[in-house]
Coordinates of C-alpha atoms in Angstrom, one line a residue:
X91 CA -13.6 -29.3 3.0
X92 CA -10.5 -29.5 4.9
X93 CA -7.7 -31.6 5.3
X94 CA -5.6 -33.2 8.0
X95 CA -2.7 -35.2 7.4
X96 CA -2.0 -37.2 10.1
X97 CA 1.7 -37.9 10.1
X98 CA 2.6 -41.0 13.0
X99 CA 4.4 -44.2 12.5
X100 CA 7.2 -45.5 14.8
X101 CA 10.0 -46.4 12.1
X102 CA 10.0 -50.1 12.7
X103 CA 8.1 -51.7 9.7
X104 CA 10.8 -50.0 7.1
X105 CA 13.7 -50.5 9.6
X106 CA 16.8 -49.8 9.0
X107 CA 16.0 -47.3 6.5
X108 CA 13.3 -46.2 9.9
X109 CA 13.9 -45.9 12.9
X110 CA 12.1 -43.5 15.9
X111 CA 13.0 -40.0 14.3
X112 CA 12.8 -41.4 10.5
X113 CA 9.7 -42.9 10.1
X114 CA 8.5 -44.3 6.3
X115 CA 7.1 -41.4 4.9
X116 CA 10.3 -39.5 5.4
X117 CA 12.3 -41.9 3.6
X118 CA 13.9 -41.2 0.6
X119 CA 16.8 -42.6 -1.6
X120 CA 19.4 -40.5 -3.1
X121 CA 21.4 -42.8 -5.0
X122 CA 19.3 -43.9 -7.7
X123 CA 21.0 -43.9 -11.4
X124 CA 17.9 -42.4 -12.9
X125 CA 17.1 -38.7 -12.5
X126 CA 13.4 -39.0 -12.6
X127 CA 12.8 -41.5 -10.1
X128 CA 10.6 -41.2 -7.8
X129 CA 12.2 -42.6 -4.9
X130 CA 14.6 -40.0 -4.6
X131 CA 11.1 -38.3 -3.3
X132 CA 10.0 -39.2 0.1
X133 CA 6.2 -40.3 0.5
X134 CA 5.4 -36.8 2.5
X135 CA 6.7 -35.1 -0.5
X136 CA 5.3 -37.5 -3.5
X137 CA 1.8 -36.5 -1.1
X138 CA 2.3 -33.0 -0.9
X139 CA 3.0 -32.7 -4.4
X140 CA -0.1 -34.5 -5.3
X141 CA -2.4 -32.0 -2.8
X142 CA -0.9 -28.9 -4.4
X143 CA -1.8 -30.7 -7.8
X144 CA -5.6 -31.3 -6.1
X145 CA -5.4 -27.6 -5.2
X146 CA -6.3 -28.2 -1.6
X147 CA -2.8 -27.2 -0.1
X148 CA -5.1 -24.2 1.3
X149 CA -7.2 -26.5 3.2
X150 CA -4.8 -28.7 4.7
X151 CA -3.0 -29.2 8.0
X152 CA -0.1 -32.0 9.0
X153 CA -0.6 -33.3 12.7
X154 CA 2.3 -34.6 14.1
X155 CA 4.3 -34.9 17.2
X156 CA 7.1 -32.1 17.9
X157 CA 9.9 -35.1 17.2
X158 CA 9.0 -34.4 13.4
X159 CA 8.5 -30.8 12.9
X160 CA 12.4 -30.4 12.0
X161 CA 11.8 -33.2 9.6
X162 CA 8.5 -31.5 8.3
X163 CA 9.7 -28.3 7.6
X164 CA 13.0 -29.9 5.7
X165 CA 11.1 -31.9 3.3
X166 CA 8.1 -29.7 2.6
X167 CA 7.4 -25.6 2.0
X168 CA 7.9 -23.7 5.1
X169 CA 4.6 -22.2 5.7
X170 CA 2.8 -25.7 6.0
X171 CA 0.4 -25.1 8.9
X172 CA 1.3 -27.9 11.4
X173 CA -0.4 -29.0 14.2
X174 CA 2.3 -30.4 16.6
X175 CA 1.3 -32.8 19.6
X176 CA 2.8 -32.2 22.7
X177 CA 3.4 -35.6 22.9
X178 CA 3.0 -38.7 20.9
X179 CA -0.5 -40.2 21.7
X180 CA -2.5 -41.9 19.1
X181 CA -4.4 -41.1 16.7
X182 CA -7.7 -39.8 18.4
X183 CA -5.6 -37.1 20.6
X184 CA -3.9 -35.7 17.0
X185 CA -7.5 -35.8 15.1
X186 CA -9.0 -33.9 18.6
X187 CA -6.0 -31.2 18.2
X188 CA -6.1 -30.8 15.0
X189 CA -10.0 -30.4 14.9
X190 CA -9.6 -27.5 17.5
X191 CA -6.9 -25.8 15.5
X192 CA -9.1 -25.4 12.8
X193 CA -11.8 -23.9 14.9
X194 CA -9.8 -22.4 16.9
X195 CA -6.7 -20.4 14.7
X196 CA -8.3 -20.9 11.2
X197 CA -11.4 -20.2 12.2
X198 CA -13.5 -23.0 10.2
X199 CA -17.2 -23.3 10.6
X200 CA -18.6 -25.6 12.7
X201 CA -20.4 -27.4 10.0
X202 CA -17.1 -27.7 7.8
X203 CA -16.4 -31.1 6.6
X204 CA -12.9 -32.6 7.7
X205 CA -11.4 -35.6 6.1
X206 CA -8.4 -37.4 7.6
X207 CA -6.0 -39.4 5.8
X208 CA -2.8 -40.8 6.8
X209 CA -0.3 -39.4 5.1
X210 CA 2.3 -42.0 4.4
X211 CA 0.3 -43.6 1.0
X212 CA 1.2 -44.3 -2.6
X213 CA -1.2 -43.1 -4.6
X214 CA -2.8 -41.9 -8.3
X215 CA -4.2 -38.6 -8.0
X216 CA -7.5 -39.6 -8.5
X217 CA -7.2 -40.7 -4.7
X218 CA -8.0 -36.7 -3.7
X219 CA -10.7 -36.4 -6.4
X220 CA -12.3 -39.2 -4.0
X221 CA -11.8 -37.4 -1.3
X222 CA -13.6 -34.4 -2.8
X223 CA -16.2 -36.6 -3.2
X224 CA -16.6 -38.5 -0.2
X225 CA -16.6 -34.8 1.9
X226 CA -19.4 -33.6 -0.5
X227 CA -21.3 -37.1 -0.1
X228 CA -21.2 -36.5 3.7
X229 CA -22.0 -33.1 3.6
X230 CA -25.9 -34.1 1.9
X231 CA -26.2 -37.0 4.4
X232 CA -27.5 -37.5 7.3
X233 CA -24.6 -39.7 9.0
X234 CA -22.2 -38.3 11.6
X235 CA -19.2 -40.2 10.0
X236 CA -17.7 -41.6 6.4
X237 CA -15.1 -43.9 5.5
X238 CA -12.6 -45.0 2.6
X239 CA -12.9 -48.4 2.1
X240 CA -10.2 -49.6 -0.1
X241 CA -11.4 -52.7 -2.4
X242 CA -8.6 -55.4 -1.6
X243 CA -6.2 -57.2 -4.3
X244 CA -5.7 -60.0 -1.5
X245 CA -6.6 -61.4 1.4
X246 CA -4.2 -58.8 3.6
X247 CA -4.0 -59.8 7.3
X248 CA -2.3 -56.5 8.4
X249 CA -5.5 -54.3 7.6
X250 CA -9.4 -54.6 9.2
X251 CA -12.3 -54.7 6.9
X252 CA -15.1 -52.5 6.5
X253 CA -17.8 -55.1 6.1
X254 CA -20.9 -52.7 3.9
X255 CA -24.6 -53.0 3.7
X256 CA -25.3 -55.1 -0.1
X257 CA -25.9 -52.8 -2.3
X258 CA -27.1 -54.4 -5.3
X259 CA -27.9 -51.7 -7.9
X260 CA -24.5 -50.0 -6.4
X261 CA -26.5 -47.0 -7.1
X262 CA -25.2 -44.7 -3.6
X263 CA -21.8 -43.3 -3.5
X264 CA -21.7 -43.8 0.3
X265 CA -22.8 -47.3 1.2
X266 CA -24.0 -48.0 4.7
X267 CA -21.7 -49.8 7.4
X268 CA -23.0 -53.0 8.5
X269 CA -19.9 -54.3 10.6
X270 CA -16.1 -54.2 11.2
X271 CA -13.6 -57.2 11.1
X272 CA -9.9 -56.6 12.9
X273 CA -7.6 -57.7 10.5
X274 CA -8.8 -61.4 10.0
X275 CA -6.6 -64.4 8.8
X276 CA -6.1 -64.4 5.3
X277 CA -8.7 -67.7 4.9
X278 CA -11.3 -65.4 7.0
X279 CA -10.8 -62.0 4.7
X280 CA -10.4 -64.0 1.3
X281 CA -14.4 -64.9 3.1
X282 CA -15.2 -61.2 3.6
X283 CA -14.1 -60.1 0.5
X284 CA -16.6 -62.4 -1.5
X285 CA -19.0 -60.7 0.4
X286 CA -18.0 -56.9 -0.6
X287 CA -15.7 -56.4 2.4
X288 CA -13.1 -53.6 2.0
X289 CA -9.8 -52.4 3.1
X290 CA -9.8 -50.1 6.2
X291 CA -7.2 -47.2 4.9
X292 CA -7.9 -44.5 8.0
X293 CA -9.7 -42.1 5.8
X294 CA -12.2 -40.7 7.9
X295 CA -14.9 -37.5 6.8
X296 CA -17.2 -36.0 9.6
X297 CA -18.0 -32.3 10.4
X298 CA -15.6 -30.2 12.6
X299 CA -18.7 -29.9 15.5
X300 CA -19.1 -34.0 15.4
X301 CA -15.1 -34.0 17.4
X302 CA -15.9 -30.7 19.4
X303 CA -19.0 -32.1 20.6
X304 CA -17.3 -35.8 21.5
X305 CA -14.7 -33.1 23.7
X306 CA -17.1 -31.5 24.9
X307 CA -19.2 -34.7 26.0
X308 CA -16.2 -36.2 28.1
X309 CA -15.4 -33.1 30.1
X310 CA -12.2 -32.6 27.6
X311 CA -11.4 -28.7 26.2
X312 CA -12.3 -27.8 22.9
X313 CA -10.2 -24.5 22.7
X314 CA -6.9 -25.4 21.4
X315 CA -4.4 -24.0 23.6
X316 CA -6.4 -25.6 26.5
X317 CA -6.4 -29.1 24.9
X318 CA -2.5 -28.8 24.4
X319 CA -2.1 -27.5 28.0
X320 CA -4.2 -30.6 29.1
X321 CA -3.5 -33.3 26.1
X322 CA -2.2 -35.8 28.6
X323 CA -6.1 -36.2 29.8
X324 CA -7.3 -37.6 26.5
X325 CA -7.1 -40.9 26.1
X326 CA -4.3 -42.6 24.1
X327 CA -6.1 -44.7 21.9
X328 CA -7.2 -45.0 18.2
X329 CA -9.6 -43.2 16.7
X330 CA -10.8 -46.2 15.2
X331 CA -11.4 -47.6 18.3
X332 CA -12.5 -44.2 20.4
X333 CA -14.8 -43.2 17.9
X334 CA -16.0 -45.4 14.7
X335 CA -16.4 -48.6 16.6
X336 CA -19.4 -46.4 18.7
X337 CA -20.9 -44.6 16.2
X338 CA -24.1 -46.0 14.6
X339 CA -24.8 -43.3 11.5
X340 CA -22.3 -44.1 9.8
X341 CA -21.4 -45.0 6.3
X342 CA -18.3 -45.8 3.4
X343 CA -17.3 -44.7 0.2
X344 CA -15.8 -47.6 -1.8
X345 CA -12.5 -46.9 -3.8
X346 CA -11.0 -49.4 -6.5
X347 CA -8.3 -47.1 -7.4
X348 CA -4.4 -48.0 -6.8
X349 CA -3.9 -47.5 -3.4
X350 CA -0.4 -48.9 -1.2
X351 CA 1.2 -47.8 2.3
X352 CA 4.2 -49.8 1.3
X353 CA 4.5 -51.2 4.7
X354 CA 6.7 -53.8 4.1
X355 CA 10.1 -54.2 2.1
X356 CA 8.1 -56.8 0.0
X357 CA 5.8 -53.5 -1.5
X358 CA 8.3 -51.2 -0.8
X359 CA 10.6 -52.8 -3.4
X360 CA 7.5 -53.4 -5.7
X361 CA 8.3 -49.5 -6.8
X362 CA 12.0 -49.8 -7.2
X363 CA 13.3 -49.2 -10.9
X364 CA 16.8 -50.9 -10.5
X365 CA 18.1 -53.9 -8.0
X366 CA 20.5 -51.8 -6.5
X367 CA 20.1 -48.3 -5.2
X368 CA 23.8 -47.0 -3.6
X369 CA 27.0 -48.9 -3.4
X370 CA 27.8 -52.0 -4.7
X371 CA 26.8 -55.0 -7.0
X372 CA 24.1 -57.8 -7.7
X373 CA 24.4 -60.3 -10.0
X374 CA 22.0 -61.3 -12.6
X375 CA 21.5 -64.4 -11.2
X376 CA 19.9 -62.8 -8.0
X377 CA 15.8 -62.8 -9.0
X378 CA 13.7 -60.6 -7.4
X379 CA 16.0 -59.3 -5.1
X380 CA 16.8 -55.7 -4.1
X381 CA 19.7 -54.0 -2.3
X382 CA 19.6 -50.1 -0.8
X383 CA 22.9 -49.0 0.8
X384 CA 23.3 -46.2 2.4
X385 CA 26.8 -46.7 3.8
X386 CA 30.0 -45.6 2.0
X387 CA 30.7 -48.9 1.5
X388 CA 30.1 -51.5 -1.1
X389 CA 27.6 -54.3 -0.3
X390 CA 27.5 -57.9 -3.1
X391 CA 24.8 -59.9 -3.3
X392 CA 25.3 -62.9 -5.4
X393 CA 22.7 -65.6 -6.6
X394 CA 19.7 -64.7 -4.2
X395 CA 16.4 -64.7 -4.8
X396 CA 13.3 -63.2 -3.2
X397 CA 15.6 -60.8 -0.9
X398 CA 16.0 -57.8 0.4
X399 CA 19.3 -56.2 1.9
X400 CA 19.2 -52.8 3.4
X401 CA 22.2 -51.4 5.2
X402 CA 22.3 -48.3 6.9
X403 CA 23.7 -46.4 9.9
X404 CA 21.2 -47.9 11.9
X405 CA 21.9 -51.8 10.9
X406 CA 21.9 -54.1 8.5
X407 CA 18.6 -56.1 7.1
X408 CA 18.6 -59.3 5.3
X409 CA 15.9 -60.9 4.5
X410 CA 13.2 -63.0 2.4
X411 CA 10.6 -61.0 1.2
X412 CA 7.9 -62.9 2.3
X413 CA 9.1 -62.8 5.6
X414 CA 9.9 -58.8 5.9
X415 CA 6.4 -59.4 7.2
X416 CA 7.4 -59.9 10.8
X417 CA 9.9 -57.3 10.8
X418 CA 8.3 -54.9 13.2
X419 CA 8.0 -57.4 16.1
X420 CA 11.8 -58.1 15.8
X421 CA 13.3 -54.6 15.8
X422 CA 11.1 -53.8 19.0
X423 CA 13.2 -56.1 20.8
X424 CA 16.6 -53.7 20.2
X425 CA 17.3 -51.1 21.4
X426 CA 19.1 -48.6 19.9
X427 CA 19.1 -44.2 19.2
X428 CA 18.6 -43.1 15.5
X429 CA 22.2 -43.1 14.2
X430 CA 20.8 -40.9 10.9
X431 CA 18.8 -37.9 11.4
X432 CA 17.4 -35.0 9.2
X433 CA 17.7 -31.3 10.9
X434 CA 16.9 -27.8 9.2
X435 CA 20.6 -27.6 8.4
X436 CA 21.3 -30.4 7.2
X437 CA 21.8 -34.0 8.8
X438 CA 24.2 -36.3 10.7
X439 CA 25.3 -39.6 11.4
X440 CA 26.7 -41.2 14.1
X441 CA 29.8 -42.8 13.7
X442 CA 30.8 -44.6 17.1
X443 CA 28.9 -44.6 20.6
X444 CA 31.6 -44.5 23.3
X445 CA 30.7 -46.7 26.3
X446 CA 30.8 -44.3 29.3
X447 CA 33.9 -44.5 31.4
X448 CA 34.1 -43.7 34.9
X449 CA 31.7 -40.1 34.7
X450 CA 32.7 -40.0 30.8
X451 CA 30.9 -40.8 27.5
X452 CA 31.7 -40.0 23.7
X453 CA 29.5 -39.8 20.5
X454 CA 31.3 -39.1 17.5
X455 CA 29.5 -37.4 14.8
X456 CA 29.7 -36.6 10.7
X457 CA 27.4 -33.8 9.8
X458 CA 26.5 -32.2 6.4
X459 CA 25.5 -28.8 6.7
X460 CA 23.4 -27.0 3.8
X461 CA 25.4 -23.7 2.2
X462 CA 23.3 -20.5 3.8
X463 CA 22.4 -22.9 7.0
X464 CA 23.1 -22.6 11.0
X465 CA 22.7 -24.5 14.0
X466 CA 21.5 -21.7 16.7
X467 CA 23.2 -20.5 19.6
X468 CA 23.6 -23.3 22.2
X469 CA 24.9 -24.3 25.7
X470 CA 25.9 -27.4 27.1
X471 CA 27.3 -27.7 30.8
X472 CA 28.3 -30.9 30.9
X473 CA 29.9 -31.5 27.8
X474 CA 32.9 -30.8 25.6
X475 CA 32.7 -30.6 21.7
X476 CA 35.9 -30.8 19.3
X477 CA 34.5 -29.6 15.5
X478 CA 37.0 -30.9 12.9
X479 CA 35.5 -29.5 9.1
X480 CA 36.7 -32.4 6.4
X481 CA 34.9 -29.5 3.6
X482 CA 33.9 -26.4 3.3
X483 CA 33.6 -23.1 5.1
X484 CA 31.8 -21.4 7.8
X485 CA 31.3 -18.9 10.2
X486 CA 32.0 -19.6 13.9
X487 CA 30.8 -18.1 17.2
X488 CA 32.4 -19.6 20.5
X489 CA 31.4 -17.0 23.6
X490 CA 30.9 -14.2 21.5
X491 CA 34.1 -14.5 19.4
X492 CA 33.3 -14.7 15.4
X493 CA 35.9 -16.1 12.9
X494 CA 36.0 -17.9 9.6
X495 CA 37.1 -21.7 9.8
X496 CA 37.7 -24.0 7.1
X497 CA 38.3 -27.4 5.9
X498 CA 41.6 -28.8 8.2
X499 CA 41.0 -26.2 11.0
X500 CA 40.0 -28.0 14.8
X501 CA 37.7 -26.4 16.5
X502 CA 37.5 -26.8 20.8
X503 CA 34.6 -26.0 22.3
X504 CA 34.5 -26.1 26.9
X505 CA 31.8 -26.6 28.2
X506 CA 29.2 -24.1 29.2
X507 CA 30.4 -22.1 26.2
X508 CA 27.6 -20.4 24.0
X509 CA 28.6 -21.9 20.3
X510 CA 27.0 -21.5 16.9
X511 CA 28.3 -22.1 13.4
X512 CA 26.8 -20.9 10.2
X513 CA 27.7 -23.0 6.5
X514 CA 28.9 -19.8 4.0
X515 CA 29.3 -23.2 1.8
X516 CA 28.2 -27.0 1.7
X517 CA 29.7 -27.9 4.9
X518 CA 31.1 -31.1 6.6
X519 CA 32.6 -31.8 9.8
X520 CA 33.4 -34.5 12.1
X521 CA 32.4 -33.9 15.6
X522 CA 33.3 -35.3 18.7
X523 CA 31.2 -34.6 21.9
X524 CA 32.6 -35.6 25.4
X525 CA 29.8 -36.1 28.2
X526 CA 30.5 -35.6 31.6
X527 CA 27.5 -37.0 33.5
X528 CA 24.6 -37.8 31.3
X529 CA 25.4 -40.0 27.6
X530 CA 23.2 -37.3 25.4
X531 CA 23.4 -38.3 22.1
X532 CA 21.2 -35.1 20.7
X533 CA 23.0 -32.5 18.4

């Protein structure tokens, strides 16, 4: 058996926590009161854990687009193998590349069986026992694909349903599919699920030649450098809808365990220990409310019930829980860059976006750098940096000349100047970039 982690999501249903270079599974919150919390543990990172628990750590590979790969190797061991899309697709084209990386550079058998999973769940670890099984029920059947089919605690409208032949003696681990249902109305699923219907959770098991054959079928590469070199010929759909809704041998493993992609705010907060995670205050009088700050500042909430406030560089959310819902339709209507972001060294915020003047625009920055960390060597024509470190000290290069600066010392940096700085301790500075043609937010 082996693994692929398929690592997507656009930041908008967690939002402003998410955004485009955040998304959900990379969350975590630091300012819990309680040392053992789990939320100071991103998703990625609560799943990692549990696969190096599973021992299957040695069979798995994270596919991902290359927006994530800083954020990737950050939050998890270095020598994860990850599969990085040349650009962000869907889920078909990342299953297809990953499938030829494992035939291709780790060299797995044809006949292998590959399970996919998303990898932004909350689960027990007898999840990955399941899959253990669900790859060994495929492997003595005679059906080209298998599924996880989550058995629902509600009539959920965001996920389809898995619709299994009756099985009356429930005597068959893997249970034939009879039909699919596209998320339904609640009224319609609460239907489906007297009649055995289950969650679709994007678990899919099939044999490493099933994908390479489908490639192979459509004129598409199966070698792995070629599929990168032509990935924008796939086709940018689901592998849902590229793949399951076609075949006809195919089958589901039912799962009642506790299973949650905290999707919304509403479960999202459903694993919070305390009301308040960062600065501020809410009363006792606010029921079944929550609050996550993330700004230096102190946020109050004072006799609400069923809310949830989240504030963040990226905005501010209030909002019912029921209602949290909906949020992803709204946020796709702004439009706005990350204003937090996660690098190897460290991370940054953006304080203030200048409005562009004439042939000039400014982005001021804070950035934490980690003790032992560096930003490499880089170049930038067109714009002017001024590095002001508030703590700390580091090692500087501007053009060749090295020297030592320190919290108070200013820092100019011309453009088209070769500059690097190295933290010798925790570091932070405020930065100040000057654009003289195009507003480039990127550190």
């Amino acid at each position: 058996m082996k693994l692929v982690l398929l690592s997507g999501g656009s930041g908008k249903r967690l939002w402003p926590l998410s955004n485009d270079s955040r998304s959900k599974q990379f969350i975590r919150v630091n300012h819990s009161n309680e040392e053992n919390d789990q939320m100071r543990f991103s998703m990625l990172q609560k799943v990692w854990t549990q696969i190096k628990k599973a021992g299957l750590q040695q069979s798995a590979v994270i596919a991902a687009g290359r927006g994530q790969q800083e954020l990737l190797l950050t939050q998890l061991d270095q020598d994860v193998p990850l599969v990085l899309e040349p650009e962000r697709r869907d889920t078909f084209p990342a299953i297809a590349l990953a499938c030829t990386y494992l035939q291709g550079v780790l060299n797995t058998a044809e006949d292998e069986v590959i399970v996919v999973m998303p990898v932004d769940v909350d689960v027990d670890d007898d999840y990955f026992a399941e899959l253990r099984a669900l790859a060994n029920g495929l492997a003595h059947a005679e059906d080209n694909l298998a599924l996880m089919g989550i058995q629902p605690s509600y009539p959920a409208e965001k996920y389809g349903y898995i619709i299994p032949v009756p099985d009356p003696c429930m005597q068959q681990s893997l249970r034939k599919v009879q039909r699919f249902i596209e998320k339904p109305p609640a009224a319609e699923a609460e239907k489906w699920i007297k009649h055995g219907a289950l969650w679709n959770c994007g678990v899919f098991a099939f044999r490493l030649s099933y994908v390479l054959r489908i490639l192979e079928q459509n004129g598409w590469p199966t070698s792995y450098e070629d599929l990168i070199a032509q990935y924008e010929r796939l086709p940018q759909n689901s592998f849902d809808y590229e793949v399951v809704e076609k075949e006809k041998k195919i089958s589901v493993k039912p799962f009642a365990g506790r299973w949650n992609d905290l999707g919304t705010w509403n479960e999202w907060t459903e694993q919070m220990k305390e009301p308040m995670y960062g600065k501020g205050y809410v009363s006792k009088d606010c029921l079944n409310t929550h609050v996550i700050n993330e700004l230096n500042i102190p946020v109050v909430a004072l006799g609400i019930t069923d809310a949830v406030i989240v504030a963040s560089p990226d905005g501010i959310l209030i909002t019912d829980k029921a209602a949290s819902t909906g949020l992803k339709q709204v946020v796709q209507t702004l439009s706005m860059p990350p204003m937090y972001k996660e690098a190897l060294y460290g991370w940054y915020t953006i304080l203030h976006l200048g409005e562009p003047m004439g042939e000039h625009g400014s982005v001021t920055k804070r950035v934490h750098m980690y003790a032992g960390k560096q930003m490499s060597d880089q170049k930038q024509d067109q714009r002017s940096e001024l590095w002001t470190l508030i703590r700390g000290e580091a090692k500087v290069s501007i053009d060749g000349k090295r020297f030592t600066a320190r919290a108070g010392d200013a820092i100019q940096i011309p453009p088209g100047s070769n500059h690097s700085i190295k933290a010798i301790t925790a570091v932070d500075l405020i930065v100040i970039q000057i654009e003289m043609r195009d507003h480039n937010v990127a550190f």
